[in-house]
Amino acid sequence: MIELPTPSEMAVADRRTAEAGTSMSRLMERAGTAVADAVAALGHGVSALVLAGPGNNGGDAFVAARVLRQRGYRVAVLDLAGEGGSEEAVTARSAYRGPRVAADDGAIDAAVEAATVIVDGLFGGGLSRDLEGAMAALVTRVNRARVRSRAAPHVVAIDLPSGIDGATGMVRGVAIRADRTVTFECRKPGHLLVPGRHYCGKVTVAEIGIAAATLKGLAVTTFANEPDLWRAHRPKLARGGHKYDRGHAVAVSGPMTATGAARLAITAALRTGAGLATLLSPGDALLVNAAHLTTVMLARVDDATGLTEALTDRRRNAVLLGPGMPPDAATRAMAEAALAAPAAAVLDAGAVVAFAGDVAGLKRAVGEGAAVLTPHAGEFSRLFGGEGGDKLARARAAAAASGAVVVFKGEDTVIAAPDGRAAINANAPPFLATAGAGDVLGGIITGFLAQGVPAFEAAAMGVFLHGLVATRIGPGLIADDLIDGLRAARAAFDML
């Protein structure tokens, strides 16, 4: 499933499933059994300490503990459920008749020390407050045990590591660091968003009997950026087609001392499949650009008026500007000219920051056109304000405010559309953090736009392909390597 429902949306799915005839107790039994299966897969020497908290997450933990005992594993439960909880969780708690750990520091320390596996069933992803007090101390104790010597316990989290907000991926005070997370039917945003992703370890999705139609009925608008999201929109070559069928990508060069970024971008657009590509260059940079270009055409454009004229040719149907350009009034004027043209537009770097403090002006310029913004965190903050917090909500708000598709770049790049759709990317390797990589991404997106892909899908496909090519290259890559690797990666991409 590519849908990423929030914990509250999954609670609705649970309720609808129960109303359709599959009881909550049955769902809990299946969930706990899936967790037991994951623990049992670790080997025969398992000695499990199960942390059972309040609510249904604790109920799943009690089921897992009971099933493991029935299979002959050594199990002890630290019961922190209290007196409340759902009827199903209370039933699961009473059905477990094995050893329990006293809730005092000495007993807990001894149990943690003896465990080869710790099952985190404290809270899961539905936590709506920061962990504090005794719960925070327990989480810290488990995390310390996890990083001790080779005898450190393997930590398996139920749904999400306790302390991770399932909707945002944020840490609520402190959070369990898991080696493996077992979730049910669908991943949540918190499994993919940073820092939550770093706390989950390997994520396993277990089916527990919630029908696909029930999940579809949630009308989830957050997705994993994976092929199922955009496969139907991938451009296909037509037999007997010609280069103009594949679009004409355009990029605008920076001044003489900053030309490389736009050349990377426009070459990436061509490698991504655009039929033709032209670099529009200021007069002082023409010779520099001409010395480096062969398959990319070159034309002189010095200002917004020249860009408007260049884009009157409707065959030039996708334009990128911003790489290597200063965030000044002249760049803003050129961006406004690009947004007013019939071509789809990608604004990056200087063209994004040129609108800093005037999101309303940017939205007026975007109008009803197809536009994509590709800011990194610093550029995003300069344009839209704010720092840190809920990245998914910030990206969605930015897309609504600007009227453009926003690619909020980073390890967990979020692609957000003005209509509320958003995708979270998870295939970007850390070695993409290198000069020029963002320029290549802008060019890839421009290449897909030139081939007629809608803006949201073009941006999502571009981000995924960018991560794919970088992963195939490996550590030590520089932006030029991305260009060299695009041909083979594009072929692999078409097979996904």
Short mmCIF file of C-alpha atoms in Angstrom, two decimals:
data_model
loop_
_atom_site.label_atom_id
_atom_site.label_comp_id
_atom_site.label_asym_id
_atom_site.label_seq_id
_atom_site.Cartn_x
_atom_site.Cartn_y
_atom_site.Cartn_z
CA MET A 1 0.00 0.00 0.00
CA ILE A 2 1.31 3.45 -0.86
CA GLU A 3 -1.29 5.21 1.27
CA LEU A 4 0.12 6.56 4.53
CA PRO A 5 -2.85 7.03 6.86
CA THR A 6 -2.39 8.84 10.15
CA PRO A 7 -3.03 6.91 13.38
CA SER A 8 -6.41 8.63 13.69
CA GLU A 9 -7.34 7.55 10.15
CA MET A 10 -6.30 3.98 10.93
CA ALA A 11 -8.48 4.08 14.04
CA VAL A 12 -11.41 4.86 11.73
CA ALA A 13 -10.47 1.86 9.58
CA ASP A 14 -10.37 -0.35 12.67
CA ARG A 15 -13.81 0.84 13.71
CA ARG A 16 -15.31 0.34 10.25
CA THR A 17 -13.80 -3.13 10.08
CA ALA A 18 -15.39 -4.01 13.41
CA GLU A 19 -18.73 -2.63 12.22
CA ALA A 20 -18.42 -4.84 9.12
CA GLY A 21 -18.14 -7.97 11.29
CA THR A 22 -14.47 -8.46 12.19
CA SER A 23 -14.25 -7.71 15.90
CA MET A 24 -11.60 -5.48 17.46
CA SER A 25 -10.56 -8.50 19.55
CA ARG A 26 -9.91 -10.45 16.36
CA LEU A 27 -7.85 -7.60 14.91
CA MET A 28 -5.87 -7.40 18.15
CA GLU A 29 -5.28 -11.15 18.12
CA ARG A 30 -3.93 -10.98 14.56
CA ALA A 31 -1.76 -7.97 15.34
CA GLY A 32 -0.24 -9.54 18.44
CA THR A 33 0.39 -12.79 16.60
CA ALA A 34 2.22 -10.90 13.83
CA VAL A 35 4.45 -9.33 16.48
CA ALA A 36 5.08 -12.75 18.03
CA ASP A 37 6.02 -14.07 14.59
CA ALA A 38 8.58 -11.26 14.19
CA VAL A 39 10.09 -11.99 17.60
CA ALA A 40 10.16 -15.75 17.02
CA ALA A 41 11.97 -15.21 13.72
CA LEU A 42 14.95 -13.87 15.70
CA GLY A 43 15.90 -17.37 16.87
CA HIS A 44 15.39 -20.08 19.46
CA GLY A 45 17.28 -18.37 22.27
CA VAL A 46 14.75 -15.58 22.62
CA SER A 47 14.10 -14.28 26.11
CA ALA A 48 11.51 -11.55 25.66
CA LEU A 49 10.64 -8.63 27.90
CA VAL A 50 7.31 -7.23 26.73
CA LEU A 51 6.46 -3.65 27.66
CA ALA A 52 2.68 -3.31 27.73
CA GLY A 53 1.21 0.16 27.94
CA PRO A 54 -2.34 1.50 28.08
CA GLY A 55 -4.66 1.26 25.10
CA ASN A 56 -4.77 -1.13 22.19
CA ASN A 57 -1.00 -1.07 21.68
CA GLY A 58 -0.68 -2.64 25.12
CA GLY A 59 -3.38 -5.13 24.17
CA ASP A 60 -1.35 -6.16 21.12
CA ALA A 61 1.64 -6.58 23.43
CA PHE A 62 -0.24 -8.90 25.79
CA VAL A 63 -1.38 -11.03 22.85
CA ALA A 64 2.21 -11.25 21.57
CA ALA A 65 3.42 -12.27 25.03
CA ARG A 66 0.76 -14.98 25.37
CA VAL A 67 1.45 -16.40 21.88
CA LEU A 68 5.21 -16.47 22.50
CA ARG A 69 4.70 -18.35 25.77
CA GLN A 70 2.43 -20.84 24.02
CA ARG A 71 5.27 -21.45 21.55
CA GLY A 72 7.73 -22.18 24.34
CA TYR A 73 9.65 -18.90 24.53
CA ARG A 74 10.73 -17.28 27.79
CA VAL A 75 8.56 -14.19 28.33
CA ALA A 76 8.01 -11.62 31.05
CA VAL A 77 5.67 -8.65 30.88
CA LEU A 78 6.15 -5.23 32.42
CA ASP A 79 2.51 -4.21 32.83
CA LEU A 80 2.09 -0.44 32.64
CA ALA A 81 -1.47 -0.52 31.35
CA GLY A 82 -3.04 0.76 34.53
CA GLU A 83 -6.70 0.12 35.25
CA GLY A 84 -8.15 1.65 32.08
CA GLY A 85 -8.02 0.72 28.41
CA SER A 86 -10.46 -0.65 25.88
CA GLU A 87 -12.51 -3.76 26.57
CA GLU A 88 -10.39 -5.69 24.07
CA ALA A 89 -7.13 -4.60 25.71
CA VAL A 90 -8.44 -5.55 29.16
CA THR A 91 -9.43 -8.98 27.82
CA ALA A 92 -5.99 -9.50 26.26
CA ARG A 93 -4.37 -8.48 29.54
CA SER A 94 -6.38 -10.98 31.56
CA ALA A 95 -5.69 -13.78 29.06
CA TYR A 96 -1.95 -13.55 29.67
CA ARG A 97 -1.04 -15.69 32.69
CA GLY A 98 2.74 -15.69 32.52
CA PRO A 99 5.47 -13.94 34.54
CA ARG A 100 5.25 -10.22 35.20
CA VAL A 101 7.93 -7.75 36.18
CA ALA A 102 7.41 -5.55 39.20
CA ALA A 103 7.29 -1.87 38.32
CA ASP A 104 10.29 -0.83 40.42
CA ASP A 105 13.67 0.26 39.21
CA GLY A 106 15.60 -2.75 40.44
CA ALA A 107 13.24 -5.31 38.92
CA ILE A 108 13.06 -3.40 35.65
CA ASP A 109 16.86 -3.14 35.42
CA ALA A 110 17.21 -6.87 36.03
CA ALA A 111 14.55 -7.71 33.42
CA VAL A 112 16.12 -5.45 30.81
CA GLU A 113 19.53 -6.98 31.55
CA ALA A 114 18.19 -10.52 31.12
CA ALA A 115 16.23 -9.91 27.90
CA THR A 116 17.53 -10.77 24.46
CA VAL A 117 14.46 -9.10 22.91
CA ILE A 118 12.45 -6.17 24.19
CA VAL A 119 8.99 -5.70 22.70
CA ASP A 120 7.84 -2.09 22.83
CA GLY A 121 4.07 -2.11 23.28
CA LEU A 122 3.83 1.09 25.30
CA PHE A 123 2.10 3.60 23.04
CA GLY A 124 2.62 3.10 19.29
CA GLY A 125 2.00 5.94 16.86
CA GLY A 126 -1.14 7.44 18.37
CA LEU A 127 0.69 9.31 21.11
CA SER A 128 -0.61 12.87 21.42
CA ARG A 129 1.61 14.17 24.22
CA ASP A 130 5.25 14.14 25.25
CA LEU A 131 6.52 11.21 27.28
CA GLU A 132 7.63 12.25 30.73
CA GLY A 133 8.21 10.94 34.21
CA ALA A 134 8.40 7.18 34.71
CA MET A 135 7.56 6.41 31.05
CA ALA A 136 10.34 8.67 29.77
CA ALA A 137 12.76 7.07 32.25
CA LEU A 138 11.79 3.59 31.02
CA VAL A 139 12.37 4.58 27.39
CA THR A 140 15.78 5.98 28.30
CA ARG A 141 16.61 2.77 30.15
CA VAL A 142 15.72 0.65 27.11
CA ASN A 143 17.72 2.87 24.76
CA ARG A 144 20.77 2.62 26.98
CA ALA A 145 20.47 -1.16 27.06
CA ARG A 146 20.23 -1.25 23.27
CA VAL A 147 23.66 0.34 22.80
CA ARG A 148 25.55 -1.68 25.37
CA SER A 149 27.91 -4.55 24.47
CA ARG A 150 27.24 -7.39 22.02
CA ALA A 151 24.63 -8.74 24.46
CA ALA A 152 22.37 -5.75 23.81
CA PRO A 153 18.71 -6.74 23.34
CA HIS A 154 16.99 -6.53 19.98
CA VAL A 155 14.11 -4.05 20.21
CA VAL A 156 10.87 -4.74 18.33
CA ALA A 157 8.30 -1.92 18.31
CA ILE A 158 4.58 -2.45 17.83
CA ASP A 159 3.12 -0.08 15.19
CA LEU A 160 5.66 2.69 15.85
CA PRO A 161 8.38 3.17 18.45
CA SER A 162 6.81 4.72 21.54
CA GLY A 163 7.45 8.44 21.60
CA ILE A 164 7.24 8.86 17.81
CA ASP A 165 4.25 10.81 16.55
CA GLY A 166 2.76 8.64 13.82
CA ALA A 167 1.38 11.60 11.90
CA THR A 168 4.49 13.79 11.89
CA GLY A 169 7.50 11.60 12.68
CA MET A 170 8.44 13.98 15.48
CA VAL A 171 9.85 12.79 18.81
CA ARG A 172 7.45 13.41 21.69
CA GLY A 173 10.01 14.09 24.43
CA VAL A 174 11.96 10.83 24.11
CA ALA A 175 11.39 7.77 21.94
CA ILE A 176 12.31 4.11 21.77
CA ARG A 177 15.03 3.30 19.26
CA ALA A 178 13.89 0.08 17.64
CA ASP A 179 15.72 -2.43 15.47
CA ARG A 180 12.45 -3.55 13.89
CA THR A 181 8.93 -2.16 13.77
CA VAL A 182 5.86 -4.24 13.02
CA THR A 183 2.93 -2.17 11.80
CA PHE A 184 -0.43 -3.21 10.42
CA GLU A 185 -1.93 -2.95 6.91
CA CYS A 186 -0.25 0.39 6.12
CA ARG A 187 2.78 2.40 7.09
CA LYS A 188 2.10 5.77 8.69
CA PRO A 189 3.74 9.10 7.81
CA GLY A 190 5.89 8.74 10.94
CA HIS A 191 7.58 5.66 9.48
CA LEU A 192 8.99 7.73 6.60
CA LEU A 193 9.40 11.23 8.01
CA VAL A 194 12.61 12.15 9.82
CA PRO A 195 13.42 11.75 12.67
CA GLY A 196 10.81 9.00 13.09
CA ARG A 197 12.34 6.97 10.27
CA HIS A 198 15.62 6.77 12.18
CA TYR A 199 13.89 5.25 15.22
CA CYS A 200 11.96 2.49 13.42
CA GLY A 201 14.67 0.18 12.18
CA LYS A 202 13.36 -2.25 9.58
CA VAL A 203 9.62 -1.79 9.09
CA THR A 204 7.41 -4.84 8.45
CA VAL A 205 3.78 -4.41 7.40
CA ALA A 206 1.50 -7.23 8.59
CA GLU A 207 -1.96 -7.83 7.17
CA ILE A 208 -4.57 -8.29 9.90
CA GLY A 209 -7.78 -8.34 7.88
CA ILE A 210 -8.67 -4.73 7.14
CA ALA A 211 -10.16 -4.74 3.65
CA ALA A 212 -8.53 -2.70 0.90
CA ALA A 213 -11.91 -1.08 0.23
CA THR A 214 -12.04 0.10 3.84
CA LEU A 215 -8.62 1.70 3.51
CA LYS A 216 -9.56 3.31 0.21
CA GLY A 217 -12.68 4.66 1.89
CA LEU A 218 -10.52 6.73 4.21
CA ALA A 219 -9.64 9.02 1.27
CA VAL A 220 -6.04 9.26 2.49
CA THR A 221 -4.10 12.07 0.79
CA THR A 222 -0.57 11.19 1.97
CA PHE A 223 1.39 8.60 0.02
CA ALA A 224 4.76 6.91 -0.08
CA ASN A 225 6.64 8.16 -3.12
CA GLU A 226 6.88 4.79 -4.85
CA PRO A 227 6.08 3.56 -8.37
CA ASP A 228 2.44 2.70 -7.65
CA LEU A 229 1.83 6.40 -7.09
CA TRP A 230 2.86 7.53 -10.57
CA ARG A 231 3.48 4.43 -12.72
CA ALA A 232 0.51 5.22 -14.98
CA HIS A 233 1.98 8.66 -15.76
CA ARG A 234 5.42 7.53 -16.90
CA PRO A 235 6.07 8.81 -20.43
CA LYS A 236 6.24 6.15 -23.11
CA LEU A 237 7.93 6.39 -26.46
CA ALA A 238 5.60 6.04 -29.43
CA ARG A 239 6.65 4.07 -32.47
CA GLY A 240 7.09 6.50 -35.30
CA GLY A 241 7.24 9.45 -32.90
CA HIS A 242 9.65 12.37 -33.26
CA LYS A 243 11.60 14.59 -30.92
CA TYR A 244 8.89 17.24 -30.63
CA ASP A 245 6.52 14.59 -29.29
CA ARG A 246 8.82 14.38 -26.26
CA GLY A 247 8.80 18.08 -25.49
CA HIS A 248 11.35 20.87 -25.50
CA ALA A 249 12.94 21.65 -22.13
CA VAL A 250 14.47 25.05 -21.42
CA ALA A 251 16.72 26.25 -18.60
CA VAL A 252 17.96 29.76 -17.86
CA SER A 253 21.66 30.18 -17.11
CA GLY A 254 23.18 32.28 -14.39
CA PRO A 255 25.87 34.89 -15.11
CA MET A 256 29.31 34.09 -16.50
CA THR A 257 30.71 32.98 -13.11
CA ALA A 258 27.72 30.75 -12.26
CA THR A 259 26.83 28.79 -15.38
CA GLY A 260 27.47 25.19 -14.33
CA ALA A 261 24.25 24.72 -12.35
CA ALA A 262 21.97 25.41 -15.30
CA ARG A 263 24.08 23.21 -17.58
CA LEU A 264 23.74 20.32 -15.15
CA ALA A 265 19.99 20.91 -15.02
CA ILE A 266 19.35 21.14 -18.74
CA THR A 267 21.51 18.08 -19.48
CA ALA A 268 19.54 16.17 -16.85
CA ALA A 269 16.29 17.21 -18.56
CA LEU A 270 17.57 15.82 -21.84
CA ARG A 271 18.74 12.58 -20.24
CA THR A 272 15.34 12.21 -18.56
CA GLY A 273 13.71 12.02 -21.95
CA ALA A 274 12.95 15.51 -23.24
CA GLY A 275 13.20 15.50 -27.03
CA LEU A 276 15.05 18.81 -27.26
CA ALA A 277 16.78 21.09 -24.78
CA THR A 278 17.85 24.71 -24.94
CA LEU A 279 19.92 26.74 -22.51
CA LEU A 280 18.99 30.41 -22.44
CA SER A 281 22.08 32.38 -21.52
CA PRO A 282 22.89 36.01 -20.76
CA GLY A 283 25.25 37.56 -23.26
CA ASP A 284 28.26 37.60 -20.94
CA ALA A 285 28.00 33.82 -20.45
CA LEU A 286 27.39 32.72 -24.05
CA LEU A 287 30.98 31.75 -24.80
CA VAL A 288 31.39 29.90 -21.50
CA ASN A 289 28.23 27.91 -22.09
CA ALA A 290 28.99 27.31 -25.77
CA ALA A 291 32.32 25.77 -24.83
CA HIS A 292 30.57 23.10 -22.74
CA LEU A 293 27.47 22.24 -24.76
CA THR A 294 26.98 19.88 -27.68
CA THR A 295 23.55 18.26 -27.67
CA VAL A 296 21.96 21.17 -25.81
CA MET A 297 21.10 24.20 -27.93
CA LEU A 298 22.02 27.71 -26.84
CA ALA A 299 20.21 31.03 -27.20
CA ARG A 300 20.74 34.48 -25.78
CA VAL A 301 18.29 35.85 -23.20
CA ASP A 302 19.32 38.75 -20.98
CA ASP A 303 16.16 39.72 -19.12
CA ALA A 304 12.49 39.07 -18.49
CA THR A 305 11.46 40.57 -21.82
CA GLY A 306 13.81 38.24 -23.67
CA LEU A 307 12.52 35.26 -21.72
CA THR A 308 8.92 36.13 -22.53
CA GLU A 309 9.83 36.27 -26.21
CA ALA A 310 11.74 32.96 -26.03
CA LEU A 311 8.75 31.21 -24.48
CA THR A 312 6.28 32.39 -27.11
CA ASP A 313 7.40 29.30 -29.00
CA ARG A 314 4.89 26.86 -27.52
CA ARG A 315 7.09 23.93 -28.41
CA ARG A 316 9.28 25.09 -25.52
CA ASN A 317 6.86 23.61 -23.03
CA ALA A 318 8.88 23.35 -19.79
CA VAL A 319 11.25 25.90 -18.30
CA LEU A 320 13.57 25.84 -15.28
CA LEU A 321 15.18 28.86 -13.72
CA GLY A 322 16.97 29.69 -10.51
CA PRO A 323 20.14 27.55 -10.45
CA GLY A 324 23.14 29.87 -10.42
CA MET A 325 20.89 32.96 -10.42
CA PRO A 326 20.96 35.61 -7.67
CA PRO A 327 17.77 36.08 -5.60
CA ASP A 328 17.23 39.64 -6.82
CA ALA A 329 14.58 41.71 -8.56
CA ALA A 330 15.82 40.78 -12.03
CA THR A 331 15.54 37.07 -11.24
CA ARG A 332 12.07 37.61 -9.83
CA ALA A 333 11.02 39.41 -13.00
CA MET A 334 12.28 36.49 -15.07
CA ALA A 335 10.45 34.03 -12.82
CA GLU A 336 7.24 36.00 -13.27
CA ALA A 337 7.78 35.94 -17.03
CA ALA A 338 8.25 32.16 -16.94
CA LEU A 339 5.14 31.68 -14.83
CA ALA A 340 3.11 33.83 -17.21
CA ALA A 341 4.16 31.77 -20.23
CA PRO A 342 2.30 28.70 -21.52
CA ALA A 343 5.20 26.46 -20.45
CA ALA A 344 5.23 24.51 -17.20
CA ALA A 345 7.74 26.14 -14.87
CA VAL A 346 10.20 24.88 -12.25
CA LEU A 347 11.62 27.45 -9.84
CA ASP A 348 14.71 26.54 -7.84
CA ALA A 349 17.36 28.28 -5.75
CA GLY A 350 17.54 32.00 -6.57
CA ALA A 351 14.17 32.02 -8.30
CA VAL A 352 12.53 30.70 -5.11
CA VAL A 353 14.28 33.07 -2.73
CA ALA A 354 13.58 36.03 -5.04
CA PHE A 355 9.98 35.87 -3.72
CA ALA A 356 11.02 35.80 -0.04
CA GLY A 357 8.42 37.50 2.11
CA ASP A 358 5.86 37.69 -0.70
CA VAL A 359 4.11 34.33 -1.02
CA ALA A 360 0.95 36.14 -2.11
CA GLY A 361 2.87 37.71 -4.99
CA LEU A 362 4.20 34.29 -5.96
CA LYS A 363 0.68 32.86 -5.96
CA ARG A 364 -0.53 35.66 -8.22
CA ALA A 365 2.34 34.93 -10.59
CA VAL A 366 1.62 31.19 -10.59
CA GLY A 367 -2.06 31.77 -11.37
CA GLU A 368 -3.56 28.70 -13.00
CA GLY A 369 -0.30 27.52 -14.56
CA ALA A 370 1.67 24.35 -13.86
CA ALA A 371 4.49 25.27 -11.50
CA VAL A 372 6.90 23.36 -9.26
CA LEU A 373 9.06 24.87 -6.51
CA THR A 374 12.11 22.91 -5.30
CA PRO A 375 13.45 24.57 -2.13
CA HIS A 376 15.79 23.03 0.39
CA ALA A 377 15.11 23.79 4.07
CA GLY A 378 16.87 27.16 4.10
CA GLU A 379 15.19 28.39 0.94
CA PHE A 380 11.84 27.09 2.18
CA SER A 381 12.14 29.08 5.40
CA ARG A 382 13.14 32.24 3.58
CA LEU A 383 10.09 32.04 1.33
CA PHE A 384 7.43 30.57 3.62
CA GLY A 385 8.82 31.31 7.10
CA GLY A 386 9.15 29.04 10.10
CA GLU A 387 11.74 26.45 10.96
CA GLY A 388 11.47 22.83 12.04
CA GLY A 389 8.31 21.09 13.18
CA ASP A 390 5.81 19.14 11.11
CA LYS A 391 7.43 18.96 7.67
CA LEU A 392 4.40 17.38 6.02
CA ALA A 393 2.04 20.09 7.29
CA ARG A 394 4.49 22.85 6.34
CA ALA A 395 4.84 21.51 2.79
CA ARG A 396 1.07 21.22 2.38
CA ALA A 397 0.53 24.75 3.67
CA ALA A 398 3.22 26.07 1.32
CA ALA A 399 1.61 24.40 -1.69
CA ALA A 400 -1.80 25.82 -0.80
CA ALA A 401 -0.36 29.29 -0.21
CA SER A 402 1.69 29.39 -3.43
CA GLY A 403 -0.60 27.50 -5.79
CA ALA A 404 2.40 25.44 -6.88
CA VAL A 405 3.61 21.90 -6.29
CA VAL A 406 6.24 22.19 -3.56
CA VAL A 407 9.21 19.82 -3.37
CA PHE A 408 10.47 20.38 0.18
CA LYS A 409 13.87 18.75 -0.21
CA GLY A 410 15.83 16.73 2.30
CA GLU A 411 16.43 13.16 3.41
CA ASP A 412 12.66 12.82 3.66
CA THR A 413 11.67 15.03 0.72
CA VAL A 414 7.97 15.89 0.77
CA ILE A 415 6.17 16.59 -2.51
CA ALA A 416 2.96 18.54 -1.86
CA ALA A 417 0.26 19.68 -4.29
CA PRO A 418 -2.15 22.61 -3.84
CA ASP A 419 -5.07 20.15 -3.80
CA GLY A 420 -3.78 18.58 -0.57
CA ARG A 421 -2.03 15.50 -1.93
CA ALA A 422 1.42 14.83 -0.56
CA ALA A 423 4.08 12.16 -1.04
CA ILE A 424 7.02 11.32 1.22
CA ASN A 425 10.21 10.06 -0.39
CA ALA A 426 12.44 7.49 1.26
CA ASN A 427 15.02 6.38 -1.33
CA ALA A 428 17.49 9.29 -1.15
CA PRO A 429 20.94 8.15 0.05
CA PRO A 430 22.99 10.50 2.27
CA PHE A 431 25.67 10.99 -0.35
CA LEU A 432 23.17 13.07 -2.40
CA ALA A 433 24.15 15.95 -0.12
CA THR A 434 26.62 17.40 -2.59
CA ALA A 435 26.89 20.59 -4.62
CA GLY A 436 24.82 20.54 -7.79
CA ALA A 437 22.62 17.57 -6.86
CA GLY A 438 19.60 19.84 -6.46
CA ASP A 439 20.21 21.38 -9.87
CA VAL A 440 20.11 17.91 -11.40
CA LEU A 441 16.83 17.22 -9.61
CA GLY A 442 15.32 20.41 -11.03
CA GLY A 443 16.39 19.32 -14.50
CA ILE A 444 14.92 15.83 -14.09
CA ILE A 445 11.56 17.30 -13.07
CA THR A 446 11.70 19.71 -16.01
CA GLY A 447 12.39 16.78 -18.33
CA PHE A 448 9.29 14.95 -17.12
CA LEU A 449 7.18 18.11 -17.45
CA ALA A 450 8.40 18.55 -21.03
CA GLN A 451 7.10 15.05 -21.79
CA GLY A 452 3.62 16.02 -20.61
CA VAL A 453 3.62 14.54 -17.12
CA PRO A 454 1.33 16.49 -14.70
CA ALA A 455 3.17 18.67 -12.19
CA PHE A 456 2.63 16.59 -9.02
CA GLU A 457 3.53 13.31 -10.71
CA ALA A 458 6.49 14.88 -12.54
CA ALA A 459 7.86 16.16 -9.24
CA ALA A 460 7.31 12.84 -7.45
CA MET A 461 8.84 10.85 -10.31
CA GLY A 462 11.77 13.23 -10.46
CA VAL A 463 12.53 12.91 -6.76
CA PHE A 464 12.33 9.10 -6.95
CA LEU A 465 14.56 8.86 -10.05
CA HIS A 466 17.04 11.24 -8.43
CA GLY A 467 17.34 8.91 -5.43
CA LEU A 468 17.50 5.85 -7.65
CA VAL A 469 20.41 7.08 -9.74
CA ALA A 470 22.31 8.24 -6.65
CA THR A 471 21.86 4.86 -4.96
CA ARG A 472 23.14 3.08 -8.04
CA ILE A 473 26.25 5.28 -8.13
CA GLY A 474 27.11 4.97 -4.46
CA PRO A 475 29.32 6.95 -2.08
CA GLY A 476 31.64 9.62 -3.40
CA LEU A 477 29.30 10.81 -6.13
CA ILE A 478 29.40 14.35 -7.46
CA ALA A 479 26.67 16.00 -9.50
CA ASP A 480 28.37 15.13 -12.79
CA ASP A 481 28.08 11.45 -11.84
CA LEU A 482 24.31 11.84 -11.61
CA ILE A 483 24.22 12.99 -15.22
CA ASP A 484 26.41 10.08 -16.30
CA GLY A 485 24.25 7.61 -14.38
CA LEU A 486 20.88 8.86 -15.58
CA ARG A 487 20.78 6.82 -18.77
CA ALA A 488 21.03 3.44 -17.04
CA ALA A 489 18.91 4.53 -14.09
CA ARG A 490 16.20 5.81 -16.43
CA ALA A 491 16.05 2.39 -18.08
CA ALA A 492 15.71 0.72 -14.67
CA PHE A 493 13.08 3.29 -13.67
CA ASP A 494 10.97 2.37 -16.72
CA MET A 495 10.92 -1.27 -15.56
CA LEU A 496 9.58 -0.53 -12.08
#
